[in-house]
Amino acid sequence: MTIVIDRKHEHFVGEVSGIDCRQAVTKEDGQLLNEALDQFGVLIFRKQAFTDLEQITFSKIFGEIELAKGGNVTKDKDRRLDVQMADVSNLDKDGNLLGRSDRRRMFNLGNRLWHSDSSYRVIPAKCSLLSCRSVASSGGDTEFAFMPAAYDALDQDTKMEIEELVTEHSLLYSRGQLGFTEFEDEERKAFAPVRQRLVRTNEFTGRKSIFLSSHIGSIIGWEIPEARDLIRELMEHATSQPFVYRHSWSVGDLVVWDNRQCMHRVRRFDDASEPRDMRRTTIAGTAKTVPQSN
Ligand code: OGA
Ligand code: MN
């Protein structure tokens, strides 16, 4: 089979055909898909009915799996999936819907804010692979925004102003935006802010992008309100229609996105009434974007 990639949006998103992701992938095809991810930012694969193990195995063509620890408020004993998978569903370990006021549900609503996965980690994630196992009857689309195009469209003064800025990211900040502020001491420790560059350069394409995420709560050396004002403005620009692709899910879809170059968010659906089973593998990044210091 020969891999073919069709562009789905003016700026990004490739739909990949000619590959069965459940079969072993050759080294050449693995390299081709990594380069495609650099170029397209988002890759869509259809009709890939994975088992969890098949998804984990395929994911490794992109790098090392980032373990799903320290990124949510679900206790280890309550996990539904292996620690190599992030549970993006609305289900508990017995497959029942999380209750309306369940703390885990409240926390997971944070996925409705634009973000880059694991930007709250010292080494932020490279990419995410999200497999659709069941869909909601309406809503629950996922939107993606392409940051190199958003960067290119900034005026020269703004580009110069943000070039060297360093931001702080934390799950405390993104959840705080929804009014979720009741964290246990252990969680506050685990979710301590980390530093990230605001402008990143893709090593393969050489393109710059704005490294935005709702996890951002401050800019080093700036007053909080002025930092949040700038971030809000950049967010509004970067998620405006020209830079956004919306994916409507079918069971068996696999979408891979580059967290170094894209943000994403899930749109509203009736998550307290209907199951939506999405399983994510995450590939770890390889380097910090800036040195950390306290
Ligand atoms: C994710 C996420 C989007 C969705 O998997 O990282 O933010 O569609 N979820 O559930
Ligand atoms: Mn996410």
XYZ file of C-alpha atoms and ligand atoms in Angstrom:
305
model
C 0.000 0.000 0.000
C 1.152 3.517 -0.729
C 0.407 6.271 1.724
C -1.531 9.196 0.236
C -2.196 12.462 2.101
C -5.012 14.829 1.085
C -4.965 18.398 2.424
C -8.235 19.291 4.179
C -7.720 22.963 5.040
C -5.960 25.932 3.489
C -3.256 25.932 6.165
C -3.038 22.438 7.670
C -4.695 19.013 8.237
C -3.951 15.988 6.078
C -6.211 12.971 5.646
C -4.061 9.873 5.352
C -5.095 6.836 3.324
C -3.278 3.708 2.169
C -2.261 2.519 5.623
C -3.632 0.036 8.147
C -2.389 1.400 11.471
C -2.976 -1.981 13.124
C -0.235 -3.584 11.016
C 3.506 -3.105 11.496
C 4.652 0.195 9.962
C 7.895 0.239 7.951
C 10.693 2.607 8.965
C 10.168 4.609 5.759
C 6.432 4.997 6.368
C 7.119 5.956 9.992
C 9.447 8.708 8.821
C 6.979 9.857 6.185
C 4.234 10.177 8.821
C 6.517 12.099 11.198
C 7.392 14.537 8.420
C 3.721 14.815 7.495
C 2.923 15.695 11.109
C 5.507 18.489 11.015
C 4.020 19.810 7.800
C 0.282 19.299 8.319
C 0.000 19.633 12.119
C -3.041 17.324 12.154
C -3.354 13.893 10.494
C -6.680 12.085 10.109
C -6.952 8.331 9.656
C -10.321 6.637 9.043
C -11.600 3.155 9.878
C -8.841 2.185 12.291
C -10.694 -0.058 14.754
C -7.945 -0.311 17.351
C -7.550 -2.382 20.456
C -5.742 -0.370 23.142
C -2.579 -2.370 22.557
C -2.699 -1.765 18.795
C -3.102 1.953 19.425
C -0.156 1.989 21.833
C 2.024 0.066 19.357
C 1.172 2.350 16.432
C 1.711 5.467 18.567
C 5.351 4.549 19.143
C 6.269 5.420 15.540
C 6.087 9.042 16.755
C 8.302 8.593 19.837
C 8.010 7.547 23.455
C 4.678 7.278 25.212
C 4.068 9.915 27.880
C 2.376 8.255 30.852
C -1.041 9.594 31.843
C 0.052 10.598 35.339
C -0.120 14.018 36.922
C -2.559 15.359 34.337
C -5.911 14.853 36.039
C -7.671 14.328 39.371
C -8.527 10.648 38.839
C -6.913 8.425 41.468
C -4.854 5.436 40.262
C -7.364 2.979 41.753
C -10.148 4.577 39.679
C -8.404 4.314 36.309
C -10.416 2.683 33.505
C -7.484 2.415 31.083
C -3.824 1.488 31.184
C -1.489 4.262 32.361
C -0.159 4.485 28.779
C -3.539 5.899 27.762
C -5.247 9.123 28.740
C -8.939 8.523 29.343
C -10.732 11.318 27.510
C -14.137 9.689 27.947
C -16.888 10.613 30.397
C -16.872 7.114 31.935
C -15.739 5.656 35.262
C -13.783 2.430 35.633
C -16.972 0.340 35.437
C -18.037 2.029 32.214
C -20.760 4.147 33.871
C -21.224 7.846 33.150
C -19.514 10.169 35.594
C -22.157 11.868 37.745
C -23.086 15.458 36.983
C -21.234 16.878 39.997
C -18.396 14.353 39.976
C -15.117 16.173 40.499
C -13.467 14.256 37.639
C -16.194 15.428 35.276
C -15.770 19.043 36.390
C -12.044 18.796 35.860
C -12.399 17.154 32.434
C -14.636 20.012 31.253
C -11.328 21.881 30.955
C -10.868 20.077 27.602
C -13.482 22.487 26.222
C -10.959 25.321 26.529
C -8.373 25.750 23.766
C -5.169 24.037 24.860
C -2.036 22.162 23.907
C -1.736 18.790 25.659
C 0.743 18.651 28.528
C 1.945 22.216 28.040
C 1.843 22.171 31.866
C 4.711 19.667 31.916
C 8.354 20.765 32.057
C 8.839 18.900 28.774
C 5.600 19.465 26.874
C 4.131 16.701 24.701
C 5.115 16.194 21.070
C 1.831 14.838 19.738
C -1.417 13.148 20.731
C -3.303 10.295 19.062
C -7.028 10.256 19.799
C -9.048 7.190 18.884
C -12.818 7.351 18.688
C -14.510 4.292 20.212
C -18.024 5.750 20.553
C -19.646 9.070 19.642
C -22.245 11.325 21.190
C -25.500 11.654 19.213
C -24.862 15.378 18.789
C -22.022 17.752 19.614
C -18.590 16.595 20.723
C -16.704 17.743 17.615
C -13.061 18.589 18.163
C -11.565 21.789 16.775
C -7.925 22.372 15.934
C -6.115 25.684 15.418
C -2.823 25.960 13.523
C -0.284 28.159 15.280
C 2.307 28.674 12.494
C -0.365 30.335 10.317
C -1.560 32.376 13.313
C 2.029 33.471 13.967
C 2.631 34.468 10.340
C -0.478 36.663 10.410
C 0.707 38.734 13.403
C 1.929 42.254 12.720
C 5.661 42.894 12.944
C 5.474 44.816 16.255
C 3.649 41.991 17.979
C 6.110 39.437 16.603
C 8.967 41.472 18.078
C 7.181 41.998 21.383
C 6.512 38.294 21.977
C 9.712 36.801 20.515
C 11.557 36.278 23.824
C 8.607 36.015 26.230
C 8.345 33.134 28.682
C 4.955 32.054 30.046
C 3.878 29.928 33.007
C 1.498 27.016 32.417
C -0.485 25.050 34.987
C -3.656 22.967 35.223
C -4.522 25.245 38.151
C -4.808 28.161 35.700
C -6.905 26.404 33.026
C -9.300 24.878 35.575
C -9.398 28.168 37.447
C -10.906 29.758 34.333
C -13.949 27.493 34.771
C -14.114 28.226 38.489
C -12.673 24.857 39.480
C -10.403 25.943 42.307
C -10.759 23.285 45.010
C -7.556 21.323 44.784
C -6.031 18.967 47.328
C -2.544 19.834 48.607
C -1.069 16.943 46.623
C -2.728 18.203 43.445
C -1.480 21.752 43.971
C 2.025 20.349 44.264
C 1.669 18.158 41.166
C 0.180 21.053 39.170
C 2.847 23.647 40.061
C 3.410 26.064 37.132
C 6.157 25.384 34.569
C 7.821 27.776 32.121
C 7.453 27.684 28.330
C 8.616 29.909 25.483
C 5.788 31.804 23.831
C 7.351 31.509 20.350
C 8.609 28.127 19.195
C 10.318 27.088 15.977
C 9.610 23.780 14.275
C 12.956 22.094 13.617
C 11.806 20.380 10.440
C 9.912 23.181 8.673
C 11.713 26.121 10.312
C 8.313 27.776 10.879
C 7.631 29.741 14.031
C 4.437 29.295 16.006
C 2.777 30.855 19.032
C 2.833 28.336 21.885
C -0.549 29.121 23.414
C -2.744 27.148 25.790
C -5.451 27.861 28.358
C -2.954 26.511 30.875
C -1.102 29.847 30.663
C -1.573 32.064 33.723
C 1.342 34.480 33.629
C 4.278 35.904 31.698
C 7.611 36.106 33.490
C 8.364 39.728 34.444
C 4.849 41.005 33.656
C 1.984 41.968 35.950
C -0.740 39.311 35.881
C -3.523 41.456 34.341
C -1.288 42.715 31.527
C -0.057 39.179 30.876
C -3.569 37.762 30.757
C -4.721 40.601 28.538
C -1.997 39.850 25.973
C -2.627 36.096 26.128
C -6.369 36.655 25.671
C -5.761 38.790 22.639
C -3.350 36.274 21.106
C -5.801 33.454 21.849
C -8.621 35.316 20.141
C -6.471 35.930 17.070
C -5.017 32.415 16.917
C -8.380 30.682 17.191
C -10.191 32.840 14.648
C -11.870 31.004 11.776
C -9.079 31.138 9.155
C -6.847 29.028 11.395
C -9.428 26.488 12.615
C -10.449 23.037 11.395
C -13.407 21.218 12.936
C -13.502 17.420 13.087
C -16.807 15.528 13.348
C -16.035 12.088 14.684
C -17.002 8.652 13.383
C -16.232 5.492 15.310
C -12.845 4.193 14.131
C -11.369 7.645 13.430
C -7.855 8.286 14.656
C -6.694 11.889 14.751
C -3.060 12.714 15.456
C -2.099 16.291 16.273
C 1.147 18.086 16.871
C 0.937 19.826 20.250
C 4.010 21.906 19.387
C 2.113 23.583 16.543
C -1.609 23.220 17.286
C -4.198 23.909 19.917
C -7.437 21.963 20.197
C -10.698 21.884 22.150
C -13.772 19.677 22.288
C -17.149 21.338 21.666
C -20.097 20.988 24.034
C -22.178 17.828 24.161
C -24.463 16.294 26.754
C -21.694 14.487 28.591
C -23.770 13.892 31.721
C -26.326 11.833 29.743
C -24.503 10.053 26.924
C -21.260 8.089 26.718
C -18.457 9.341 24.481
C -15.493 6.978 24.596
C -12.283 8.580 23.359
C -8.865 7.130 24.174
C -5.666 9.092 23.804
C -2.063 8.089 23.612
C 0.390 10.937 24.049
C 3.943 11.119 22.742
C 6.446 12.837 25.007
C 8.442 15.808 23.788
C 12.208 15.587 23.834
C 13.338 18.936 25.287
C 12.304 21.800 27.524
C 11.392 24.979 25.652
C 13.254 27.104 28.249
C 15.357 26.382 31.342
C 13.226 26.167 34.498
C 14.076 28.182 37.558
C 12.379 29.064 40.790
C -7.627 15.432 24.266
C -8.734 16.396 24.335
C -10.603 16.373 22.864
C -11.833 15.553 22.674
O -7.851 14.264 23.920
O -6.481 15.831 24.539
O -8.534 17.528 24.664
O -12.356 15.591 21.563
N -9.933 15.937 23.984
O -12.268 14.882 23.598
Mn -6.360 17.784 24.968
